[in-house]
Amino acid sequence: MRFLFFTLAVLFFSPLLCADGIDYTVEIQGVKDRALVRKMRSVSQLFQLKRRQASSLSALHFRAEADLPDIKKLLHSLGYFEAQVFFKFEEREREIGVQIVIDLGPLYTLGNYTLRLYTDGKVNLLLNKKLSLKSIGIAANQPALSSKILEAELKALERLALFSYPLAKILKRSVIADGDTKKVDVTLTINTGPYARFGPLLIKGLTTTRRRLIEKKLDWKQGEPYKSLLVTATQDSLVKTGLFTSVLISHEERLNDEGLLPMRVEVTESKHHSLNVGVSYQTFFGPGLTFGWENRNISGMGRKLSIQGDATKRSHSGLATLFLPDFYKRGQNYIWQAQAMHEAITAYSQRTYNLVTRLERQFGRRFSSAAALKLERLLVTGSVNNGAFLLFEVPLYARWSTANSVLNPTRGKTLDVRIVPTLSVDAVRTYYLEQEMRFSSYLPLFDNPNCILAQKVTLGSIISPKLHLVPVPKRFFGGSEDDLRGYKYKTVSPLTKSGKPIGGRSAVFYSLEMRLRLGKWIGLVPFFDVGNVYATQFPAFDGKWAKSLGLGVRYFSFIGPIRLDVGFPLNRRKGVDPRYRILVSIGQAF
């Protein structure tokens, strides 16, 4: 029958056989679902080869014939087991019109899905109860998609690995479609293999890193029941060290003579020394240069020593950092820092030299805290309260976060709390307490990860009998890189009669951003900032609030989004604020 149809088509379109090639158009009829149409186009040679002329009508017909099994296979995989596919050819003035006519037929749904688990040749009733159909993504009467059936098999094996059966294998899969009921019944038979416990560890690929570092990062101990989650957590921990370009954790395919499952960690070490150079730009500071050196694997245990320098026309600084991971306890880090900095801005000019020792601790995935001791020598000029200060600080930090990224969060919330008791040990001893709380949230609008509503609220307070007892650089100022963008850098505060920023003992800031990702590389971020700084110990929430409006561009590079923001002060102070301010950095504003 197909041969007769083909012969008649050749005779009908015989005038076109003498041409150099045949142009044609192709369309799909009988399918309204756009997603399904796109899938069919992706497997169709008629669509994929459309830009190439068919050498003859026979060649065009063969393209259509070649599409038949692929389109039917696709439709069957989506639950349309009775789908029919036809082709129509229509002669036009300069081309052939090809129509792919689809009769989908009824959509088959899942009927009975049966799991049969065998351990040592016997039915494992306990595991059958643990391994629910819901846990492997199966629900009654859902479309009988081949992809879902295969995904369920993989999820079943993954779930068994969670229950300490990592050697499970699929013995048989039975899929029966009933043409009367339009149901698909599936029976999956699995050999769970033996119950497994973690066994001896083999490590491959180490060159300068010590074996002890790998062992400290293990989330399991030999002899404990095998859990795939512990394997994944260990792999993540090793990757986060930055010492390896690849980490692969696997196991043998059988238990050893002691009944344990031998484990294997294979790594490829990265380069542990690096030099970095970067540039920055702000309207107030002008162009900046950043440079540094780092050794990420001192003594082969992932200890880091870094030296960093930054310079602009208004500031320069040097910072040396020693980082000791897993200090006496897993997830606990010790940091030692020495810094020298000079900064000359409108409100003050400062030279500071400080030493910091800090202990950080991670509690689970969401909560972390830190406590530090800081000794600082601070020299202040060009301010409303000049002087030399020797400060002893005890900074305390806490963070709770569900944000899914540090540089580019698209969902979640973050709460940061900082408390800094400070003793000034000068001729007159004074004490003050600085407190700051920041809350940020990231909400995908309409569940669209390319449209994020980001908000941040900052509240700050310094408990001190008098404002003049707090060194000017330690006071609150608005107009930084992430609040009141557009205003002159750190000048939003009470002013003297001559317009000199005094700084405040309390502050409140709010920022709103609409982060729009327009493609793989580019994004736009309109933003609005509002806030104020007060001389009182707590925000008074009165007076005229400063507001700024702006637009940012994001370039999404492999290291994170590169930010360029242009902010405009809506309450511009004559002789103080510029018409606009430009900021460039890596990462989102918050």
JSON list of N, CA and C in Angstrom, two decimals, residues 44-69:
[
{"chain": "A", "resi": 44, "resn": "SER", "atom": "N", "xyz": [12.49, 14.88, 14.38]},
{"chain": "A", "resi": 44, "resn": "SER", "atom": "CA", "xyz": [12.08, 14.75, 12.98]},
{"chain": "A", "resi": 44, "resn": "SER", "atom": "C", "xyz": [13.17, 15.21, 12.02]},
{"chain": "A", "resi": 45, "resn": "GLN", "atom": "N", "xyz": [13.55, 14.34, 11.07]},
{"chain": "A", "resi": 45, "resn": "GLN", "atom": "CA", "xyz": [14.51, 14.72, 10.04]},
{"chain": "A", "resi": 45, "resn": "GLN", "atom": "C", "xyz": [13.92, 15.76, 9.08]},
{"chain": "A", "resi": 46, "resn": "LEU", "atom": "N", "xyz": [12.62, 15.71, 8.87]},
{"chain": "A", "resi": 46, "resn": "LEU", "atom": "CA", "xyz": [11.99, 16.70, 8.02]},
{"chain": "A", "resi": 46, "resn": "LEU", "atom": "C", "xyz": [12.25, 18.11, 8.53]},
{"chain": "A", "resi": 47, "resn": "PHE", "atom": "N", "xyz": [12.21, 18.28, 9.85]},
{"chain": "A", "resi": 47, "resn": "PHE", "atom": "CA", "xyz": [12.48, 19.59, 10.44]},
{"chain": "A", "resi": 47, "resn": "PHE", "atom": "C", "xyz": [13.98, 19.87, 10.51]},
{"chain": "A", "resi": 48, "resn": "GLN", "atom": "N", "xyz": [14.75, 18.88, 10.94]},
{"chain": "A", "resi": 48, "resn": "GLN", "atom": "CA", "xyz": [16.19, 19.10, 11.14]},
{"chain": "A", "resi": 48, "resn": "GLN", "atom": "C", "xyz": [16.93, 19.36, 9.83]},
{"chain": "A", "resi": 49, "resn": "LEU", "atom": "N", "xyz": [16.47, 18.76, 8.73]},
{"chain": "A", "resi": 49, "resn": "LEU", "atom": "CA", "xyz": [17.14, 18.92, 7.43]},
{"chain": "A", "resi": 49, "resn": "LEU", "atom": "C", "xyz": [16.42, 19.90, 6.51]},
{"chain": "A", "resi": 50, "resn": "LYS", "atom": "N", "xyz": [15.51, 20.70, 7.07]},
{"chain": "A", "resi": 50, "resn": "LYS", "atom": "CA", "xyz": [14.67, 21.55, 6.26]},
{"chain": "A", "resi": 50, "resn": "LYS", "atom": "C", "xyz": [15.47, 22.58, 5.44]},
{"chain": "A", "resi": 51, "resn": "ARG", "atom": "N", "xyz": [16.58, 23.05, 6.00]},
{"chain": "A", "resi": 51, "resn": "ARG", "atom": "CA", "xyz": [17.39, 24.05, 5.27]},
{"chain": "A", "resi": 51, "resn": "ARG", "atom": "C", "xyz": [18.09, 23.45, 4.05]},
{"chain": "A", "resi": 52, "resn": "ARG", "atom": "N", "xyz": [18.20, 22.14, 4.02]},
{"chain": "A", "resi": 52, "resn": "ARG", "atom": "CA", "xyz": [18.80, 21.48, 2.86]},
{"chain": "A", "resi": 52, "resn": "ARG", "atom": "C", "xyz": [17.69, 21.06, 1.90]},
{"chain": "A", "resi": 53, "resn": "GLN", "atom": "N", "xyz": [17.84, 21.40, 0.66]},
{"chain": "A", "resi": 53, "resn": "GLN", "atom": "CA", "xyz": [16.86, 20.95, -0.33]},
{"chain": "A", "resi": 53, "resn": "GLN", "atom": "C", "xyz": [16.90, 19.43, -0.44]},
{"chain": "A", "resi": 54, "resn": "ALA", "atom": "N", "xyz": [15.75, 18.84, -0.65]},
{"chain": "A", "resi": 54, "resn": "ALA", "atom": "CA", "xyz": [15.70, 17.41, -0.97]},
{"chain": "A", "resi": 54, "resn": "ALA", "atom": "C", "xyz": [16.13, 17.25, -2.43]},
{"chain": "A", "resi": 55, "resn": "SER", "atom": "N", "xyz": [16.99, 16.30, -2.71]},
{"chain": "A", "resi": 55, "resn": "SER", "atom": "CA", "xyz": [17.52, 16.14, -4.08]},
{"chain": "A", "resi": 55, "resn": "SER", "atom": "C", "xyz": [16.43, 15.69, -5.06]},
{"chain": "A", "resi": 56, "resn": "SER", "atom": "N", "xyz": [15.41, 15.04, -4.53]},
{"chain": "A", "resi": 56, "resn": "SER", "atom": "CA", "xyz": [14.31, 14.57, -5.39]},
{"chain": "A", "resi": 56, "resn": "SER", "atom": "C", "xyz": [13.10, 14.33, -4.51]},
{"chain": "A", "resi": 57, "resn": "LEU", "atom": "N", "xyz": [11.99, 14.07, -5.16]},
{"chain": "A", "resi": 57, "resn": "LEU", "atom": "CA", "xyz": [10.78, 13.75, -4.42]},
{"chain": "A", "resi": 57, "resn": "LEU", "atom": "C", "xyz": [10.95, 12.43, -3.65]},
{"chain": "A", "resi": 58, "resn": "SER", "atom": "N", "xyz": [11.70, 11.52, -4.25]},
{"chain": "A", "resi": 58, "resn": "SER", "atom": "CA", "xyz": [11.98, 10.26, -3.56]},
{"chain": "A", "resi": 58, "resn": "SER", "atom": "C", "xyz": [12.73, 10.51, -2.27]},
{"chain": "A", "resi": 59, "resn": "ALA", "atom": "N", "xyz": [13.73, 11.41, -2.33]},
{"chain": "A", "resi": 59, "resn": "ALA", "atom": "CA", "xyz": [14.51, 11.72, -1.14]},
{"chain": "A", "resi": 59, "resn": "ALA", "atom": "C", "xyz": [13.63, 12.36, -0.06]},
{"chain": "A", "resi": 60, "resn": "LEU", "atom": "N", "xyz": [12.71, 13.24, -0.48]},
{"chain": "A", "resi": 60, "resn": "LEU", "atom": "CA", "xyz": [11.81, 13.87, 0.47]},
{"chain": "A", "resi": 60, "resn": "LEU", "atom": "C", "xyz": [10.90, 12.82, 1.11]},
{"chain": "A", "resi": 61, "resn": "HIS", "atom": "N", "xyz": [10.43, 11.89, 0.29]},
{"chain": "A", "resi": 61, "resn": "HIS", "atom": "CA", "xyz": [9.57, 10.83, 0.82]},
{"chain": "A", "resi": 61, "resn": "HIS", "atom": "C", "xyz": [10.33, 9.95, 1.82]},
{"chain": "A", "resi": 62, "resn": "PHE", "atom": "N", "xyz": [11.58, 9.65, 1.51]},
{"chain": "A", "resi": 62, "resn": "PHE", "atom": "CA", "xyz": [12.37, 8.83, 2.41]},
{"chain": "A", "resi": 62, "resn": "PHE", "atom": "C", "xyz": [12.64, 9.55, 3.74]},
{"chain": "A", "resi": 63, "resn": "ARG", "atom": "N", "xyz": [12.79, 10.89, 3.70]},
{"chain": "A", "resi": 63, "resn": "ARG", "atom": "CA", "xyz": [12.94, 11.64, 4.95]},
{"chain": "A", "resi": 63, "resn": "ARG", "atom": "C", "xyz": [11.70, 11.44, 5.82]},
{"chain": "A", "resi": 64, "resn": "ALA", "atom": "N", "xyz": [10.54, 11.52, 5.17]},
{"chain": "A", "resi": 64, "resn": "ALA", "atom": "CA", "xyz": [9.30, 11.34, 5.92]},
{"chain": "A", "resi": 64, "resn": "ALA", "atom": "C", "xyz": [9.21, 9.92, 6.49]},
{"chain": "A", "resi": 65, "resn": "GLU", "atom": "N", "xyz": [9.55, 8.93, 5.68]},
{"chain": "A", "resi": 65, "resn": "GLU", "atom": "CA", "xyz": [9.52, 7.54, 6.14]},
{"chain": "A", "resi": 65, "resn": "GLU", "atom": "C", "xyz": [10.47, 7.32, 7.32]},
{"chain": "A", "resi": 66, "resn": "ALA", "atom": "N", "xyz": [11.63, 8.01, 7.27]},
{"chain": "A", "resi": 66, "resn": "ALA", "atom": "CA", "xyz": [12.60, 7.86, 8.36]},
{"chain": "A", "resi": 66, "resn": "ALA", "atom": "C", "xyz": [12.07, 8.46, 9.66]},
{"chain": "A", "resi": 67, "resn": "ASP", "atom": "N", "xyz": [11.16, 9.44, 9.56]},
{"chain": "A", "resi": 67, "resn": "ASP", "atom": "CA", "xyz": [10.60, 10.05, 10.76]},
{"chain": "A", "resi": 67, "resn": "ASP", "atom": "C", "xyz": [9.61, 9.15, 11.46]},
{"chain": "A", "resi": 68, "resn": "LEU", "atom": "N", "xyz": [8.99, 8.24, 10.74]},
{"chain": "A", "resi": 68, "resn": "LEU", "atom": "CA", "xyz": [7.87, 7.46, 11.27]},
{"chain": "A", "resi": 68, "resn": "LEU", "atom": "C", "xyz": [8.24, 6.71, 12.55]},
{"chain": "A", "resi": 69, "resn": "PRO", "atom": "N", "xyz": [9.30, 5.89, 12.57]},
{"chain": "A", "resi": 69, "resn": "PRO", "atom": "CA", "xyz": [9.59, 5.13, 13.80]},
{"chain": "A", "resi": 69, "resn": "PRO", "atom": "C", "xyz": [10.00, 6.03, 14.97]}
]
